[in-house]
Amino acid sequence: MTADVSVQFTYTVTPREISDGLKLQMRHSPVGRWGYRVLWVVGIFLGLVIAINVAAKGIDSPALGVLRFTVTVIVIMIACRWLMALGLLGYARHLGEHRVTVDQSGIGTVSERHTNHTRWEFYGRCVEGRRVFVLLTQMYGAPEC
């Protein structure tokens, strides 16, 4: 005999949870890992260009323009996840308080402006962090949850 058990809870999204979820998604998706590596390679390359110019021509060399560009790239790398989180937080606040139902058929979400039900087959795997639990779609890998 199987019992149809569902869990229902009401939830308000916070900026930290969205940021942590995006970080987990970037670490565990091929596109996220690729994009993050490209940003690091660009930052390291620009750092090397600055170091070579300063070593060869001194601190008054035209490399200061490259230095400013490198600092900008590093700031964007750091701020990128927070900027995405703020955008998603604005959307989540627009939707209002979320009432979530988790059962055998999937996850149902109802808010003031939106209703959604997603079946478990849509998700390929899950990733758990200290604060969040992220369900990744099938395109990210084989089923593991």
PDB file of C-alpha atoms in Angstrom:
ATOM      1  CA  MET A   1       0.000   0.000   0.000  1.00  0.00           C
ATOM      2  CA  THR A   2       1.436   3.346  -1.001  1.00  0.00           C
ATOM      3  CA  ALA A   3       0.379   6.532   0.639  1.00  0.00           C
ATOM      4  CA  ASP A   4       0.048   9.724  -1.376  1.00  0.00           C
ATOM      5  CA  VAL A   5       2.064  12.075   0.805  1.00  0.00           C
ATOM      6  CA  SER A   6       2.622  15.665  -0.165  1.00  0.00           C
ATOM      7  CA  VAL A   7       4.556  18.415   1.536  1.00  0.00           C
ATOM      8  CA  GLN A   8       3.298  21.986   1.389  1.00  0.00           C
ATOM      9  CA  PHE A   9       5.123  25.112   2.478  1.00  0.00           C
ATOM     10  CA  THR A  10       5.041  28.848   1.980  1.00  0.00           C
ATOM     11  CA  TYR A  11       8.247  30.492   0.924  1.00  0.00           C
ATOM     12  CA  THR A  12       9.729  33.944   0.359  1.00  0.00           C
ATOM     13  CA  VAL A  13      12.944  34.041  -1.660  1.00  0.00           C
ATOM     14  CA  THR A  14      16.021  35.862  -0.281  1.00  0.00           C
ATOM     15  CA  PRO A  15      18.944  37.325  -2.268  1.00  0.00           C
ATOM     16  CA  ARG A  16      21.482  35.009  -0.616  1.00  0.00           C
ATOM     17  CA  GLU A  17      19.520  31.896  -1.552  1.00  0.00           C
ATOM     18  CA  ILE A  18      19.234  32.979  -5.174  1.00  0.00           C
ATOM     19  CA  SER A  19      22.958  33.767  -5.303  1.00  0.00           C
ATOM     20  CA  ASP A  20      23.863  30.403  -3.774  1.00  0.00           C
ATOM     21  CA  GLY A  21      21.550  28.617  -6.210  1.00  0.00           C
ATOM     22  CA  LEU A  22      23.157  30.371  -9.174  1.00  0.00           C
ATOM     23  CA  LYS A  23      26.625  29.454  -7.878  1.00  0.00           C
ATOM     24  CA  LEU A  24      25.636  25.796  -7.607  1.00  0.00           C
ATOM     25  CA  GLN A  25      24.089  25.869 -11.064  1.00  0.00           C
ATOM     26  CA  MET A  26      27.230  27.420 -12.577  1.00  0.00           C
ATOM     27  CA  ARG A  27      29.472  24.828 -10.909  1.00  0.00           C
ATOM     28  CA  HIS A  28      27.386  21.876 -12.052  1.00  0.00           C
ATOM     29  CA  SER A  29      26.429  22.849 -15.600  1.00  0.00           C
ATOM     30  CA  PRO A  30      28.779  22.593 -18.585  1.00  0.00           C
ATOM     31  CA  VAL A  31      27.993  26.104 -19.807  1.00  0.00           C
ATOM     32  CA  GLY A  32      28.502  27.626 -16.367  1.00  0.00           C
ATOM     33  CA  ARG A  33      31.859  25.925 -15.870  1.00  0.00           C
ATOM     34  CA  TRP A  34      32.995  26.933 -19.373  1.00  0.00           C
ATOM     35  CA  GLY A  35      31.982  30.572 -18.943  1.00  0.00           C
ATOM     36  CA  TYR A  36      33.642  30.853 -15.548  1.00  0.00           C
ATOM     37  CA  ARG A  37      36.877  29.356 -16.882  1.00  0.00           C
ATOM     38  CA  VAL A  38      36.899  31.775 -19.818  1.00  0.00           C
ATOM     39  CA  LEU A  39      36.589  34.723 -17.442  1.00  0.00           C
ATOM     40  CA  TRP A  40      39.490  33.421 -15.333  1.00  0.00           C
ATOM     41  CA  VAL A  41      41.687  32.874 -18.413  1.00  0.00           C
ATOM     42  CA  VAL A  42      40.989  36.422 -19.617  1.00  0.00           C
ATOM     43  CA  GLY A  43      41.786  37.818 -16.160  1.00  0.00           C
ATOM     44  CA  ILE A  44      45.053  35.850 -15.901  1.00  0.00           C
ATOM     45  CA  PHE A  45      46.084  36.841 -19.420  1.00  0.00           C
ATOM     46  CA  LEU A  46      45.479  40.510 -18.745  1.00  0.00           C
ATOM     47  CA  GLY A  47      47.364  40.227 -15.445  1.00  0.00           C
ATOM     48  CA  LEU A  48      50.361  38.761 -17.261  1.00  0.00           C
ATOM     49  CA  VAL A  49      50.251  41.534 -19.882  1.00  0.00           C
ATOM     50  CA  ILE A  50      50.304  44.142 -17.113  1.00  0.00           C
ATOM     51  CA  ALA A  51      53.161  42.426 -15.273  1.00  0.00           C
ATOM     52  CA  ILE A  52      55.273  42.160 -18.437  1.00  0.00           C
ATOM     53  CA  ASN A  53      54.644  45.820 -19.380  1.00  0.00           C
ATOM     54  CA  VAL A  54      55.435  47.079 -15.890  1.00  0.00           C
ATOM     55  CA  ALA A  55      58.606  44.935 -15.703  1.00  0.00           C
ATOM     56  CA  ALA A  56      59.798  46.079 -19.128  1.00  0.00           C
ATOM     57  CA  LYS A  57      58.807  49.767 -19.156  1.00  0.00           C
ATOM     58  CA  GLY A  58      58.255  50.749 -15.527  1.00  0.00           C
ATOM     59  CA  ILE A  59      55.176  51.899 -13.674  1.00  0.00           C
ATOM     60  CA  ASP A  60      54.599  54.903 -15.960  1.00  0.00           C
ATOM     61  CA  SER A  61      54.020  52.695 -19.008  1.00  0.00           C
ATOM     62  CA  PRO A  62      50.798  52.725 -21.011  1.00  0.00           C
ATOM     63  CA  ALA A  63      49.880  49.448 -19.288  1.00  0.00           C
ATOM     64  CA  LEU A  64      47.741  51.386 -16.816  1.00  0.00           C
ATOM     65  CA  GLY A  65      44.886  51.306 -19.343  1.00  0.00           C
ATOM     66  CA  VAL A  66      45.152  47.524 -19.416  1.00  0.00           C
ATOM     67  CA  LEU A  67      45.273  47.545 -15.606  1.00  0.00           C
ATOM     68  CA  ARG A  68      42.012  49.466 -15.442  1.00  0.00           C
ATOM     69  CA  PHE A  69      40.457  47.025 -17.907  1.00  0.00           C
ATOM     70  CA  THR A  70      41.688  44.056 -15.858  1.00  0.00           C
ATOM     71  CA  VAL A  71      40.267  45.484 -12.644  1.00  0.00           C
ATOM     72  CA  THR A  72      36.957  46.003 -14.464  1.00  0.00           C
ATOM     73  CA  VAL A  73      36.938  42.372 -15.643  1.00  0.00           C
ATOM     74  CA  ILE A  74      37.659  41.135 -12.108  1.00  0.00           C
ATOM     75  CA  VAL A  75      34.893  43.294 -10.627  1.00  0.00           C
ATOM     76  CA  ILE A  76      32.455  41.977 -13.232  1.00  0.00           C
ATOM     77  CA  MET A  77      33.488  38.391 -12.421  1.00  0.00           C
ATOM     78  CA  ILE A  78      32.792  38.973  -8.754  1.00  0.00           C
ATOM     79  CA  ALA A  79      29.605  40.982  -9.247  1.00  0.00           C
ATOM     80  CA  CYS A  80      28.080  38.884 -12.033  1.00  0.00           C
ATOM     81  CA  ARG A  81      26.339  36.366  -9.772  1.00  0.00           C
ATOM     82  CA  TRP A  82      25.057  39.078  -7.444  1.00  0.00           C
ATOM     83  CA  LEU A  83      23.690  41.102 -10.365  1.00  0.00           C
ATOM     84  CA  MET A  84      21.880  38.040 -11.724  1.00  0.00           C
ATOM     85  CA  ALA A  85      20.582  37.284  -8.226  1.00  0.00           C
ATOM     86  CA  LEU A  86      19.224  40.821  -7.872  1.00  0.00           C
ATOM     87  CA  GLY A  87      17.436  40.513 -11.216  1.00  0.00           C
ATOM     88  CA  LEU A  88      15.900  37.181 -10.240  1.00  0.00           C
ATOM     89  CA  LEU A  89      15.005  38.531  -6.793  1.00  0.00           C
ATOM     90  CA  GLY A  90      13.094  41.379  -8.427  1.00  0.00           C
ATOM     91  CA  TYR A  91      11.155  38.851 -10.494  1.00  0.00           C
ATOM     92  CA  ALA A  92      10.491  36.638  -7.451  1.00  0.00           C
ATOM     93  CA  ARG A  93       9.243  39.636  -5.449  1.00  0.00           C
ATOM     94  CA  HIS A  94       6.998  40.586  -8.367  1.00  0.00           C
ATOM     95  CA  LEU A  95       5.443  37.110  -8.178  1.00  0.00           C
ATOM     96  CA  GLY A  96       4.907  37.441  -4.427  1.00  0.00           C
ATOM     97  CA  GLU A  97       4.889  34.752  -1.769  1.00  0.00           C
ATOM     98  CA  HIS A  98       5.320  31.213  -3.139  1.00  0.00           C
ATOM     99  CA  ARG A  99       3.181  28.318  -1.938  1.00  0.00           C
ATOM    100  CA  VAL A 100       4.947  25.110  -2.940  1.00  0.00           C
ATOM    101  CA  THR A 101       3.563  21.565  -2.997  1.00  0.00           C
ATOM    102  CA  VAL A 102       5.940  18.626  -3.419  1.00  0.00           C
ATOM    103  CA  ASP A 103       4.390  15.222  -4.099  1.00  0.00           C
ATOM    104  CA  GLN A 104       4.939  12.055  -6.122  1.00  0.00           C
ATOM    105  CA  SER A 105       3.959  13.709  -9.397  1.00  0.00           C
ATOM    106  CA  GLY A 106       6.317  16.695  -9.108  1.00  0.00           C
ATOM    107  CA  ILE A 107       6.536  20.213  -7.754  1.00  0.00           C
ATOM    108  CA  GLY A 108       3.662  22.670  -7.861  1.00  0.00           C
ATOM    109  CA  THR A 109       4.172  26.379  -7.246  1.00  0.00           C
ATOM    110  CA  VAL A 110       1.424  28.935  -6.758  1.00  0.00           C
ATOM    111  CA  SER A 111       2.059  32.642  -6.260  1.00  0.00           C
ATOM    112  CA  GLU A 112      -0.035  35.788  -6.549  1.00  0.00           C
ATOM    113  CA  ARG A 113       0.694  36.056 -10.301  1.00  0.00           C
ATOM    114  CA  HIS A 114       1.834  32.614 -11.416  1.00  0.00           C
ATOM    115  CA  THR A 115       0.913  28.935 -11.190  1.00  0.00           C
ATOM    116  CA  ASN A 116       3.239  26.150 -12.296  1.00  0.00           C
ATOM    117  CA  HIS A 117       3.496  22.369 -11.971  1.00  0.00           C
ATOM    118  CA  THR A 118       6.617  20.520 -13.105  1.00  0.00           C
ATOM    119  CA  ARG A 119       6.843  16.745 -13.248  1.00  0.00           C
ATOM    120  CA  TRP A 120       9.888  14.950 -11.833  1.00  0.00           C
ATOM    121  CA  GLU A 121      10.867  13.675 -15.302  1.00  0.00           C
ATOM    122  CA  PHE A 122      11.879  17.224 -16.256  1.00  0.00           C
ATOM    123  CA  TYR A 123      14.747  17.194 -13.761  1.00  0.00           C
ATOM    124  CA  GLY A 124      17.908  15.229 -14.470  1.00  0.00           C
ATOM    125  CA  ARG A 125      19.694  15.597 -11.172  1.00  0.00           C
ATOM    126  CA  CYS A 126      19.929  17.639  -8.007  1.00  0.00           C
ATOM    127  CA  VAL A 127      22.667  19.523  -6.189  1.00  0.00           C
ATOM    128  CA  GLU A 128      22.576  20.394  -2.517  1.00  0.00           C
ATOM    129  CA  GLY A 129      24.407  23.297  -0.897  1.00  0.00           C
ATOM    130  CA  ARG A 130      24.510  24.560   2.663  1.00  0.00           C
ATOM    131  CA  ARG A 131      21.483  26.820   2.189  1.00  0.00           C
ATOM    132  CA  VAL A 132      19.773  25.634  -0.992  1.00  0.00           C
ATOM    133  CA  PHE A 133      18.740  22.557  -2.924  1.00  0.00           C
ATOM    134  CA  VAL A 134      18.876  23.007  -6.717  1.00  0.00           C
ATOM    135  CA  LEU A 135      17.107  20.789  -9.245  1.00  0.00           C
ATOM    136  CA  LEU A 136      18.884  20.752 -12.611  1.00  0.00           C
ATOM    137  CA  THR A 137      17.091  19.977 -15.861  1.00  0.00           C
ATOM    138  CA  GLN A 138      17.760  16.940 -18.059  1.00  0.00           C
ATOM    139  CA  MET A 139      20.191  18.846 -20.278  1.00  0.00           C
ATOM    140  CA  TYR A 140      22.729  18.942 -17.426  1.00  0.00           C
ATOM    141  CA  GLY A 141      23.243  15.222 -17.080  1.00  0.00           C
ATOM    142  CA  ALA A 142      21.821  11.807 -16.375  1.00  0.00           C
ATOM    143  CA  PRO A 143      19.217  11.289 -13.634  1.00  0.00           C
ATOM    144  CA  GLU A 144      20.814  11.029 -10.196  1.00  0.00           C
ATOM    145  CA  CYS A 145      18.085  12.114  -7.754  1.00  0.00           C
TER     146      CYS A 145
END
